[in-house]
PDB file of C-alpha atoms in Angstrom:
ATOM      1  CA  MET A 190      10.081 -48.756  25.399  1.00 43.00           C
ATOM      2  CA  ASN A 191      13.186 -47.417  23.672  1.00 48.00           C
ATOM      3  CA  LEU A 192      11.150 -44.474  22.334  1.00 42.00           C
ATOM      4  CA  PHE A 193       9.967 -43.698  25.881  1.00 44.00           C
ATOM      5  CA  ILE A 194      13.527 -43.782  27.222  1.00 47.00           C
ATOM      6  CA  SER A 195      14.750 -41.518  24.403  1.00 54.00           C
ATOM      7  CA  SER A 196      11.923 -39.074  25.044  1.00 59.00           C
ATOM      8  CA  PHE A 197      12.693 -39.062  28.768  1.00 57.00           C
ATOM      9  CA  LYS A 198      16.394 -38.371  28.118  1.00 61.00           C
ATOM     10  CA  MET A 199      15.528 -35.515  25.747  1.00 56.00           C
ATOM     11  CA  LYS A 200      13.312 -33.893  28.365  1.00 59.00           C
ATOM     12  CA  ARG A 201      16.079 -34.141  30.966  1.00 63.00           C
ATOM     13  CA  PHE A 202      18.529 -32.614  28.471  1.00 56.00           C
ATOM     14  CA  LEU A 203      16.170 -29.710  27.726  1.00 49.00           C
ATOM     15  CA  LEU A 204      15.612 -29.096  31.430  1.00 56.00           C
ATOM     16  CA  LYS A 205      19.362 -28.864  31.930  1.00 61.00           C
ATOM     17  CA  ILE A 206      20.021 -26.615  28.960  1.00 60.00           C
ATOM     18  CA  SER A 207      17.022 -24.301  29.343  1.00 67.00           C
ATOM     19  CA  PRO A 208      18.517 -22.135  32.112  1.00 69.00           C
ATOM     20  CA  TYR A 209      21.649 -21.745  30.014  1.00 65.00           C
ATOM     21  CA  LEU A 210      19.672 -20.709  26.946  1.00 73.00           C
ATOM     22  CA  LEU A 211      17.542 -18.378  29.038  1.00 72.00           C
ATOM     23  CA  GLY A 212      20.681 -16.795  30.440  1.00 69.00           C
ATOM     24  CA  ILE A 213      22.084 -16.243  26.948  1.00 75.00           C
ATOM     25  CA  ILE A 214      18.815 -14.722  25.752  1.00 73.00           C
ATOM     26  CA  LEU A 215      18.669 -12.398  28.749  1.00 80.00           C
ATOM     27  CA  LEU A 216      22.283 -11.354  28.242  1.00 82.00           C
ATOM     28  CA  PHE A 217      21.704 -10.455  24.612  1.00 81.00           C
ATOM     29  CA  ALA A 218      18.477  -8.669  25.517  1.00 86.00           C
ATOM     30  CA  VAL A 219      20.324  -6.506  28.037  1.00 89.00           C
ATOM     31  CA  LEU A 220      23.229  -5.759  25.686  1.00 94.00           C
ATOM     32  CA  GLY A 221      20.852  -4.900  22.819  1.00 93.00           C
ATOM     33  CA  ALA A 222      19.010  -2.436  25.031  1.00 95.00           C
ATOM     34  CA  PHE A 223      22.132  -0.234  24.992  1.00 96.00           C
ATOM     35  CA  ALA A 224      22.048   0.188  21.183  1.00 97.00           C
ATOM     36  CA  ASP A 225      22.146   3.879  20.268  1.00 96.00           C
ATOM     37  CA  GLY A 226      23.697   6.395  17.890  1.00 97.00           C
ATOM     38  CA  ASN A 227      27.150   4.894  18.372  1.00 98.00           C
ATOM     39  CA  THR A 228      26.119   1.342  17.454  1.00 97.00           C
ATOM     40  CA  ASP A 229      26.557   1.873  13.715  1.00 97.00           C
ATOM     41  CA  ASP A 230      25.560   4.359  11.011  1.00 97.00           C
ATOM     42  CA  ASN A 231      22.122   2.796  10.406  1.00 98.00           C
ATOM     43  CA  TYR A 232      20.651   1.373  13.599  1.00 98.00           C
ATOM     44  CA  ARG A 233      18.638   4.380  14.685  1.00 98.00           C
ATOM     45  CA  HIS A 234      16.860   4.583  11.331  1.00 98.00           C
ATOM     46  CA  PHE A 235      14.994   1.512  12.569  1.00 98.00           C
ATOM     47  CA  ALA A 236      14.507   2.428  16.217  1.00 97.00           C
ATOM     48  CA  VAL A 237      12.449   5.640  16.297  1.00 97.00           C
ATOM     49  CA  PRO A 238       8.766   6.534  15.845  1.00 97.00           C
ATOM     50  CA  LYS A 239       7.504   6.715  12.267  1.00 98.00           C
ATOM     51  CA  PRO A 240       7.885  10.277  10.919  1.00 98.00           C
ATOM     52  CA  GLN A 241       5.537  12.432   8.874  1.00 98.00           C
ATOM     53  CA  ASN A 242       8.252  14.674   7.392  1.00 98.00           C
ATOM     54  CA  ILE A 243      11.199  12.946   5.802  1.00 98.00           C
ATOM     55  CA  ILE A 244      14.529  13.505   4.043  1.00 98.00           C
ATOM     56  CA  LEU A 245      15.683  10.957   1.476  1.00 98.00           C
ATOM     57  CA  GLY A 246      18.999  10.457  -0.299  1.00 98.00           C
ATOM     58  CA  ASP A 247      22.480   9.037   0.143  1.00 98.00           C
ATOM     59  CA  SER A 248      25.361   9.941   2.464  1.00 98.00           C
ATOM     60  CA  ARG A 249      25.499  13.511   1.146  1.00 98.00           C
ATOM     61  CA  GLY A 250      21.965  13.976   2.383  1.00 98.00           C
ATOM     62  CA  SER A 251      22.573  12.117   5.641  1.00 98.00           C
ATOM     63  CA  GLN A 252      25.292  14.595   6.612  1.00 98.00           C
ATOM     64  CA  ALA A 253      24.296  17.860   4.918  1.00 98.00           C
ATOM     65  CA  VAL A 254      20.603  18.101   5.823  1.00 98.00           C
ATOM     66  CA  ILE A 255      20.102  18.648   9.537  1.00 98.00           C
ATOM     67  CA  PRO A 256      16.551  18.086  10.841  1.00 98.00           C
ATOM     68  CA  ASP A 257      16.958  20.365  13.867  1.00 98.00           C
ATOM     69  CA  VAL A 258      17.767  23.316  11.597  1.00 98.00           C
ATOM     70  CA  LEU A 259      14.736  22.582   9.436  1.00 98.00           C
ATOM     71  CA  LYS A 260      12.592  22.318  12.558  1.00 98.00           C
ATOM     72  CA  SER A 261      13.764  25.703  13.836  1.00 97.00           C
ATOM     73  CA  LYS A 262      12.590  27.366  10.610  1.00 97.00           C
ATOM     74  CA  LEU A 263       9.632  25.219   9.569  1.00 97.00           C
ATOM     75  CA  SER A 264       8.291  24.459  13.060  1.00 96.00           C
ATOM     76  CA  THR A 265       7.915  20.734  12.494  1.00 97.00           C
ATOM     77  CA  GLU A 266       9.904  17.578  13.222  1.00 98.00           C
ATOM     78  CA  PHE A 267      11.918  15.947  10.422  1.00 98.00           C
ATOM     79  CA  ASP A 268      13.532  12.536  10.071  1.00 98.00           C
ATOM     80  CA  ASN A 269      16.582  12.093   7.865  1.00 98.00           C
ATOM     81  CA  PHE A 270      16.157   8.679   6.237  1.00 98.00           C
ATOM     82  CA  SER A 271      19.235   8.952   4.025  1.00 98.00           C
ATOM     83  CA  LEU A 272      21.782   6.139   4.292  1.00 98.00           C
ATOM     84  CA  ASN A 273      24.435   5.955   1.558  1.00 97.00           C
ATOM     85  CA  VAL A 274      24.833   5.437  -2.173  1.00 96.00           C
ATOM     86  CA  VAL A 275      25.189   1.656  -1.787  1.00 97.00           C
ATOM     87  CA  GLU A 276      22.311   1.057   0.636  1.00 98.00           C
ATOM     88  CA  SER A 277      19.825   3.793  -0.296  1.00 98.00           C
ATOM     89  CA  PRO A 278      20.080   4.718  -3.971  1.00 98.00           C
ATOM     90  CA  TYR A 279      16.702   5.447  -5.501  1.00 98.00           C
ATOM     91  CA  GLY A 280      15.051   2.192  -6.498  1.00 97.00           C
ATOM     92  CA  LYS A 281      12.349  -0.305  -5.614  1.00 97.00           C
ATOM     93  CA  VAL A 282      14.063  -1.298  -2.358  1.00 98.00           C
ATOM     94  CA  TYR A 283      14.095   2.326  -1.158  1.00 98.00           C
ATOM     95  CA  LEU A 284      10.464   2.820  -2.190  1.00 98.00           C
ATOM     96  CA  GLU A 285       9.284  -0.230  -0.246  1.00 98.00           C
ATOM     97  CA  ALA A 286      11.384   0.812   2.766  1.00 98.00           C
ATOM     98  CA  LEU A 287       9.839   4.288   2.650  1.00 98.00           C
ATOM     99  CA  LYS A 288       6.365   2.748   2.785  1.00 98.00           C
ATOM    100  CA  ARG A 289       7.328   0.914   5.973  1.00 97.00           C
ATOM    101  CA  LYS A 290       9.120   3.917   7.467  1.00 98.00           C
ATOM    102  CA  LEU A 291       6.609   6.725   6.932  1.00 98.00           C
ATOM    103  CA  ASP A 292       3.710   7.240   9.318  1.00 98.00           C
ATOM    104  CA  PRO A 293       0.674   5.878   7.425  1.00 96.00           C
ATOM    105  CA  GLU A 294      -1.460   8.728   8.810  1.00 96.00           C
ATOM    106  CA  THR A 295       0.684  11.367   7.058  1.00 98.00           C
ATOM    107  CA  LYS A 296      -1.424  13.971   5.235  1.00 95.00           C
ATOM    108  CA  ASN A 297       0.469  17.283   5.278  1.00 95.00           C
ATOM    109  CA  GLY A 298       4.065  16.154   5.254  1.00 98.00           C
ATOM    110  CA  VAL A 299       7.141  17.850   3.860  1.00 98.00           C
ATOM    111  CA  PHE A 300       9.407  15.553   1.850  1.00 98.00           C
ATOM    112  CA  ILE A 301      12.931  16.497   0.785  1.00 98.00           C
ATOM    113  CA  LEU A 302      14.407  14.216  -1.886  1.00 98.00           C
ATOM    114  CA  THR A 303      18.133  14.916  -2.147  1.00 98.00           C
ATOM    115  CA  VAL A 304      19.756  13.945  -5.434  1.00 98.00           C
ATOM    116  CA  ASP A 305      23.116  13.648  -7.115  1.00 98.00           C
ATOM    117  CA  PRO A 306      24.028  11.676 -10.227  1.00 97.00           C
ATOM    118  CA  TRP A 307      25.307   8.755  -8.189  1.00 98.00           C
ATOM    119  CA  ASN A 308      22.091   7.811  -6.392  1.00 98.00           C
ATOM    120  CA  LEU A 309      20.306   7.647  -9.749  1.00 98.00           C
ATOM    121  CA  SER A 310      22.983   5.710 -11.624  1.00 98.00           C
ATOM    122  CA  LEU A 311      23.965   2.065 -11.865  1.00 98.00           C
ATOM    123  CA  ASN A 312      26.991   0.009 -12.851  1.00 97.00           C
ATOM    124  CA  LYS A 313      26.581  -0.640 -16.565  1.00 95.00           C
ATOM    125  CA  ASN A 314      27.637  -4.283 -16.127  1.00 95.00           C
ATOM    126  CA  ILE A 315      24.676  -5.093 -13.879  1.00 95.00           C
ATOM    127  CA  LYS A 316      22.070  -7.029 -15.823  1.00 87.00           C
ATOM    128  CA  SER A 317      19.634  -8.191 -13.142  1.00 92.00           C
ATOM    129  CA  LYS A 318      17.911  -6.466 -10.218  1.00 90.00           C
ATOM    130  CA  LYS A 319      19.273  -9.224  -7.995  1.00 92.00           C
ATOM    131  CA  GLU A 320      22.707  -7.691  -8.612  1.00 96.00           C
ATOM    132  CA  TYR A 321      21.702  -4.210  -7.406  1.00 97.00           C
ATOM    133  CA  PRO A 322      23.896  -3.196  -4.434  1.00 97.00           C
ATOM    134  CA  GLU A 323      20.890  -2.321  -2.255  1.00 98.00           C
ATOM    135  CA  GLU A 324      19.781  -5.957  -2.350  1.00 97.00           C
ATOM    136  CA  HIS A 325      22.196  -6.348   0.583  1.00 96.00           C
ATOM    137  CA  SER A 326      20.969  -3.250   2.424  1.00 97.00           C
ATOM    138  CA  PRO A 327      19.107  -3.414   5.747  1.00 97.00           C
ATOM    139  CA  LEU A 328      16.354  -1.600   3.842  1.00 98.00           C
ATOM    140  CA  LYS A 329      15.841  -4.886   2.029  1.00 97.00           C
ATOM    141  CA  ASN A 330      15.668  -7.253   4.993  1.00 97.00           C
ATOM    142  CA  MET A 331      14.016  -5.138   7.691  1.00 97.00           C
ATOM    143  CA  HIS A 332      10.292  -5.195   8.479  1.00 96.00           C
ATOM    144  CA  PHE A 333      10.059  -3.195  11.696  1.00 96.00           C
ATOM    145  CA  TYR A 334      11.201   0.419  11.633  1.00 96.00           C
ATOM    146  CA  ASN A 335       9.979   1.759  14.975  1.00 96.00           C
ATOM    147  CA  TRP A 336      11.106  -0.764  17.588  1.00 94.00           C
ATOM    148  CA  SER A 337      13.405   0.391  20.363  1.00 94.00           C
ATOM    149  CA  PRO A 338      15.455  -1.610  21.073  1.00 96.00           C
ATOM    150  CA  ASN A 339      15.238  -3.119  17.615  1.00 97.00           C
ATOM    151  CA  TYR A 340      16.467  -6.662  18.048  1.00 96.00           C
ATOM    152  CA  GLU A 341      15.447  -7.514  14.492  1.00 97.00           C
ATOM    153  CA  TYR A 342      18.028  -5.049  13.191  1.00 98.00           C
ATOM    154  CA  LEU A 343      20.740  -6.256  15.546  1.00 97.00           C
ATOM    155  CA  LEU A 344      20.162  -9.914  14.694  1.00 96.00           C
ATOM    156  CA  LYS A 345      20.075  -9.333  10.945  1.00 97.00           C
ATOM    157  CA  ASN A 346      22.508  -6.484  10.390  1.00 97.00           C
ATOM    158  CA  TYR A 347      24.906  -6.083  13.320  1.00 97.00           C
ATOM    159  CA  SER A 348      27.906  -8.334  12.774  1.00 94.00           C
ATOM    160  CA  ARG A 349      30.166  -7.243  15.646  1.00 95.00           C
ATOM    161  CA  SER A 350      30.179  -8.611  19.190  1.00 96.00           C
ATOM    162  CA  TRP A 351      27.134  -7.379  21.111  1.00 94.00           C
ATOM    163  CA  PHE A 352      29.456  -6.522  23.996  1.00 93.00           C
ATOM    164  CA  LYS A 353      30.676  -3.684  21.730  1.00 96.00           C
ATOM    165  CA  ILE A 354      27.172  -2.188  21.883  1.00 96.00           C
ATOM    166  CA  TYR A 355      27.584  -1.744  25.628  1.00 96.00           C
ATOM    167  CA  LEU A 356      31.265  -0.834  25.665  1.00 95.00           C
ATOM    168  CA  GLU A 357      30.862   1.783  22.914  1.00 95.00           C
ATOM    169  CA  ARG A 358      27.519   3.231  24.038  1.00 96.00           C
ATOM    170  CA  GLU A 359      27.158   7.001  23.703  1.00 94.00           C
ATOM    171  CA  GLU A 360      27.463   7.530  27.466  1.00 92.00           C
ATOM    172  CA  THR A 361      31.178   6.823  26.998  1.00 92.00           C
ATOM    173  CA  GLY A 362      31.386   9.576  24.344  1.00 93.00           C
ATOM    174  CA  LYS A 363      30.062  10.094  20.848  1.00 92.00           C
ATOM    175  CA  SER A 364      31.751   8.174  18.072  1.00 95.00           C
ATOM    176  CA  ASN A 365      33.274   9.992  15.088  1.00 96.00           C
ATOM    177  CA  THR A 366      30.144   9.064  13.142  1.00 97.00           C
ATOM    178  CA  TYR A 367      27.155   9.511  15.430  1.00 98.00           C
ATOM    179  CA  LEU A 368      23.599   8.885  14.244  1.00 98.00           C
ATOM    180  CA  HIS A 369      21.129  11.170  15.983  1.00 98.00           C
ATOM    181  CA  LYS A 370      17.585  10.053  16.760  1.00 98.00           C
ATOM    182  CA  ASN A 371      16.335  12.304  13.959  1.00 98.00           C
ATOM    183  CA  GLY A 372      18.528  10.449  11.432  1.00 98.00           C
ATOM    184  CA  TRP A 373      21.240  13.074  10.994  1.00 98.00           C
ATOM    185  CA  LEU A 374      24.683  11.495  10.746  1.00 98.00           C
ATOM    186  CA  GLU A 375      27.095  13.772  12.587  1.00 98.00           C
ATOM    187  CA  VAL A 376      30.654  13.271  11.355  1.00 98.00           C
ATOM    188  CA  ASN A 377      33.595  14.600  13.332  1.00 96.00           C
ATOM    189  CA  VAL A 378      36.959  14.481  11.570  1.00 97.00           C
ATOM    190  CA  ASP A 379      40.144  16.506  11.467  1.00 97.00           C
ATOM    191  CA  MET A 380      39.391  19.564   9.318  1.00 97.00           C
ATOM    192  CA  ASN A 381      43.034  20.555   9.000  1.00 97.00           C
ATOM    193  CA  LYS A 382      43.646  21.605   5.400  1.00 96.00           C
ATOM    194  CA  ASP A 383      46.170  18.825   4.739  1.00 97.00           C
ATOM    195  CA  SER A 384      43.878  16.139   6.180  1.00 97.00           C
ATOM    196  CA  VAL A 385      40.960  17.337   4.072  1.00 98.00           C
ATOM    197  CA  ALA A 386      43.176  17.371   0.964  1.00 97.00           C
ATOM    198  CA  VAL A 387      44.160  13.728   1.485  1.00 98.00           C
ATOM    199  CA  ARG A 388      40.545  12.632   1.911  1.00 98.00           C
ATOM    200  CA  GLU A 389      39.445  14.643  -1.116  1.00 98.00           C
ATOM    201  CA  LYS A 390      42.185  13.123  -3.254  1.00 98.00           C
ATOM    202  CA  ASN A 391      40.861   9.668  -2.367  1.00 98.00           C
ATOM    203  CA  LYS A 392      37.306  10.696  -3.179  1.00 98.00           C
ATOM    204  CA  ILE A 393      38.350  12.123  -6.545  1.00 98.00           C
ATOM    205  CA  GLU A 394      39.959   8.806  -7.428  1.00 98.00           C
ATOM    206  CA  PHE A 395      36.857   6.946  -6.256  1.00 97.00           C
ATOM    207  CA  TYR A 396      34.427   9.048  -8.287  1.00 97.00           C
ATOM    208  CA  ASN A 397      36.573   8.996 -11.399  1.00 98.00           C
ATOM    209  CA  LYS A 398      36.434   5.199 -11.263  1.00 97.00           C
ATOM    210  CA  LEU A 399      32.711   5.282 -10.534  1.00 97.00           C
ATOM    211  CA  ALA A 400      32.096   7.591 -13.486  1.00 97.00           C
ATOM    212  CA  SER A 401      33.850   5.145 -15.792  1.00 97.00           C
ATOM    213  CA  LYS A 402      31.614   2.284 -14.622  1.00 97.00           C
ATOM    214  CA  ASN A 403      28.223   3.897 -14.045  1.00 97.00           C
ATOM    215  CA  ASN A 404      25.494   5.388 -16.205  1.00 97.00           C
ATOM    216  CA  LEU A 405      22.199   6.999 -15.322  1.00 98.00           C
ATOM    217  CA  SER A 406      19.674   4.237 -14.761  1.00 97.00           C
ATOM    218  CA  ALA A 407      16.201   4.275 -16.308  1.00 97.00           C
ATOM    219  CA  ALA A 408      15.043   1.907 -13.558  1.00 97.00           C
ATOM    220  CA  ARG A 409      16.312   4.224 -10.822  1.00 98.00           C
ATOM    221  CA  ILE A 410      14.750   7.276 -12.424  1.00 98.00           C
ATOM    222  CA  GLN A 411      11.450   5.402 -12.755  1.00 98.00           C
ATOM    223  CA  ALA A 412      11.578   4.418  -9.064  1.00 98.00           C
ATOM    224  CA  PHE A 413      12.451   8.005  -8.145  1.00 98.00           C
ATOM    225  CA  GLU A 414       9.299   9.197  -9.891  1.00 98.00           C
ATOM    226  CA  GLN A 415       7.301   6.438  -8.200  1.00 98.00           C
ATOM    227  CA  ILE A 416       8.529   7.744  -4.848  1.00 98.00           C
ATOM    228  CA  ILE A 417       7.392  11.234  -5.851  1.00 98.00           C
ATOM    229  CA  ASN A 418       3.992   9.860  -6.867  1.00 98.00           C
ATOM    230  CA  TYR A 419       3.693   7.961  -3.591  1.00 98.00           C
ATOM    231  CA  LEU A 420       4.509  11.043  -1.499  1.00 98.00           C
ATOM    232  CA  THR A 421       2.607  13.732  -3.417  1.00 97.00           C
ATOM    233  CA  PRO A 422      -0.853  12.864  -2.008  1.00 97.00           C
ATOM    234  CA  LYS A 423       0.639  12.932   1.503  1.00 98.00           C
ATOM    235  CA  GLY A 424       2.162  16.417   1.377  1.00 97.00           C
ATOM    236  CA  LYS A 425       4.639  18.582  -0.512  1.00 97.00           C
ATOM    237  CA  VAL A 426       7.669  17.138  -2.284  1.00 98.00           C
ATOM    238  CA  PHE A 427      10.892  19.042  -2.952  1.00 98.00           C
ATOM    239  CA  ILE A 428      13.899  17.849  -4.951  1.00 98.00           C
ATOM    240  CA  VAL A 429      17.246  19.187  -3.713  1.00 98.00           C
ATOM    241  CA  ARG A 430      20.587  18.785  -5.450  1.00 98.00           C
ATOM    242  CA  ILE A 431      23.336  18.935  -2.842  1.00 98.00           C
ATOM    243  CA  PRO A 432      26.641  20.491  -3.917  1.00 97.00           C
ATOM    244  CA  ALA A 433      30.065  18.912  -3.622  1.00 98.00           C
ATOM    245  CA  SER A 434      33.537  20.431  -3.975  1.00 98.00           C
ATOM    246  CA  LYS A 435      34.659  21.861  -7.307  1.00 98.00           C
ATOM    247  CA  SER A 436      36.710  18.755  -8.111  1.00 98.00           C
ATOM    248  CA  ILE A 437      33.802  16.375  -7.542  1.00 98.00           C
ATOM    249  CA  THR A 438      31.377  18.746  -9.271  1.00 98.00           C
ATOM    250  CA  ASP A 439      33.647  18.824 -12.321  1.00 98.00           C
ATOM    251  CA  ILE A 440      33.537  15.017 -12.484  1.00 98.00           C
ATOM    252  CA  GLU A 441      29.744  15.079 -12.271  1.00 98.00           C
ATOM    253  CA  ASN A 442      29.323  17.785 -14.882  1.00 97.00           C
ATOM    254  CA  LYS A 443      31.661  16.029 -17.292  1.00 97.00           C
ATOM    255  CA  LYS A 444      29.929  12.669 -16.921  1.00 98.00           C
ATOM    256  CA  TYR A 445      26.365  13.943 -16.472  1.00 97.00           C
ATOM    257  CA  PRO A 446      26.169  17.420 -18.063  1.00 97.00           C
ATOM    258  CA  ASP A 447      22.368  17.357 -18.257  1.00 97.00           C
ATOM    259  CA  PHE A 448      21.622  15.999 -14.797  1.00 98.00           C
ATOM    260  CA  SER A 449      20.122  19.197 -13.392  1.00 98.00           C
ATOM    261  CA  LYS A 450      18.097  19.640 -16.566  1.00 98.00           C
ATOM    262  CA  LEU A 451      16.684  16.138 -16.090  1.00 98.00           C
ATOM    263  CA  MET A 452      15.763  16.875 -12.468  1.00 98.00           C
ATOM    264  CA  ASN A 453      14.069  20.078 -13.546  1.00 98.00           C
ATOM    265  CA  GLU A 454      12.072  18.191 -16.173  1.00 98.00           C
ATOM    266  CA  ILE A 455      10.936  15.649 -13.584  1.00 98.00           C
ATOM    267  CA  ALA A 456       9.963  18.443 -11.198  1.00 98.00           C
ATOM    268  CA  ASN A 457       7.968  20.279 -13.871  1.00 97.00           C
ATOM    269  CA  LYS A 458       6.211  17.108 -14.959  1.00 96.00           C
ATOM    270  CA  ASN A 459       4.901  16.205 -11.517  1.00 93.00           C
ATOM    271  CA  PRO A 460       4.725  19.286 -10.695  1.00 92.00           C
ATOM    272  CA  ILE A 461       6.986  19.969  -7.719  1.00 97.00           C
ATOM    273  CA  LYS A 462       9.901  22.267  -6.924  1.00 97.00           C
ATOM    274  CA  PHE A 463      13.550  21.553  -7.689  1.00 98.00           C
ATOM    275  CA  PHE A 464      16.209  23.468  -5.737  1.00 98.00           C
ATOM    276  CA  ASP A 465      19.586  23.196  -7.446  1.00 98.00           C
ATOM    277  CA  PHE A 466      22.490  24.246  -5.211  1.00 98.00           C
ATOM    278  CA  SER A 467      25.193  22.495  -7.254  1.00 97.00           C
ATOM    279  CA  ALA A 468      26.604  25.708  -8.746  1.00 96.00           C
ATOM    280  CA  SER A 469      27.149  27.153  -5.252  1.00 96.00           C
ATOM    281  CA  TYR A 470      29.777  24.565  -4.296  1.00 97.00           C
ATOM    282  CA  ASP A 471      32.309  27.207  -3.248  1.00 97.00           C
ATOM    283  CA  LYS A 472      30.066  28.473  -0.436  1.00 97.00           C
ATOM    284  CA  TYR A 473      30.532  25.391   1.712  1.00 98.00           C
ATOM    285  CA  LEU A 474      33.240  23.343   3.420  1.00 98.00           C
ATOM    286  CA  TYR A 475      33.544  19.602   2.809  1.00 98.00           C
ATOM    287  CA  THR A 476      35.144  16.900   4.915  1.00 98.00           C
ATOM    288  CA  ASP A 477      36.357  15.015   1.838  1.00 98.00           C
ATOM    289  CA  GLY A 478      35.116  16.909  -1.209  1.00 97.00           C
ATOM    290  CA  ASN A 479      31.916  14.880  -1.313  1.00 98.00           C
ATOM    291  CA  HIS A 480      30.323  15.328   2.115  1.00 98.00           C
ATOM    292  CA  MET A 481      29.489  18.700   3.587  1.00 98.00           C
ATOM    293  CA  TYR A 482      31.111  19.618   6.902  1.00 98.00           C
ATOM    294  CA  LYS A 483      28.532  19.853   9.675  1.00 98.00           C
ATOM    295  CA  GLU A 484      28.942  23.625  10.187  1.00 98.00           C
ATOM    296  CA  SER A 485      28.289  24.188   6.482  1.00 98.00           C
ATOM    297  CA  GLY A 486      25.410  21.716   6.782  1.00 98.00           C
ATOM    298  CA  LYS A 487      23.720  24.082   9.216  1.00 98.00           C
ATOM    299  CA  VAL A 488      23.934  26.910   6.697  1.00 98.00           C
ATOM    300  CA  PHE A 489      22.817  24.662   3.856  1.00 98.00           C
ATOM    301  CA  SER A 490      19.857  23.254   5.809  1.00 98.00           C
ATOM    302  CA  SER A 491      18.771  26.798   6.653  1.00 98.00           C
ATOM    303  CA  GLN A 492      18.839  27.676   2.944  1.00 98.00           C
ATOM    304  CA  ILE A 493      16.703  24.619   2.130  1.00 98.00           C
ATOM    305  CA  ALA A 494      14.186  25.703   4.780  1.00 98.00           C
ATOM    306  CA  ASP A 495      14.094  29.235   3.344  1.00 98.00           C
ATOM    307  CA  SER A 496      13.486  27.829  -0.135  1.00 98.00           C
ATOM    308  CA  ILE A 497      10.651  25.645   1.146  1.00 97.00           C
ATOM    309  CA  ARG A 498       9.027  28.520   3.031  1.00 96.00           C
ATOM    310  CA  ALA A 499       9.150  30.651  -0.102  1.00 93.00           C
ATOM    311  CA  ASN A 500       7.331  27.937  -2.080  1.00 89.00           C
ATOM    312  CA  GLN A 501       4.678  26.761   0.354  1.00 74.00           C
TER     313      GLN A 501
END
């Protein structure tokens, strides 16, 4: 008897609360539908159709390699699947994410793997793969890469109020960091000389500290080659070293003097092409010494396309 009464009360409680829960679910569904390039710097990587031509790398690649420029010269769509040095360094996590991201029917793709010493290095104090920074990346916890809206991403990786999704939607104006549907991260900042100098000073300090803590990682290099091996049967692979300002380049060359030589050895072994633009750092403008300004990115992307066309 008591069990029957308790069951009856529970049913009445659920009947009362169900409309409330349904209302909450509907509200979040509506707010999530407004997610776009303003939502954050990663959302759209998980909310577009699976590509057949892809760009990999860290934040240098996400800003410097512009898919629309490549498309204009190579007559095919590209997706820039570069995040940043914390979330998308070369490693097992990135490899498994790539397998979920890439169109499984890809046969004649073009794959641009952008490199710098930082996305192939690791803090020398890390002893276990569980300590790798990308273990906390959305690349690690996401399963669905072509849902739009992608509620999985928002539930797992969006920590702000969902009302912000609506209030900051791109219809109200692009944010300073705007992620295009093709994966290019457009960054708009003050390019006044003094402002750039302040940002570059901060980056120099950051990379000096990073150089003192990091070494090239055998595990990352192995995963990088595994990515090459995974992509090679599906199309043509190109390694591209993106330049940075002279100050950042000097830090890299001091810490990793043989980095380009290593990339060339990997390219020759596979065999694929390696385009090294690091010595041409003075031909481009940078927002902070590390990331290429978008107008220079257009020039740089055009040069990558020309290099690919010359080697197809």
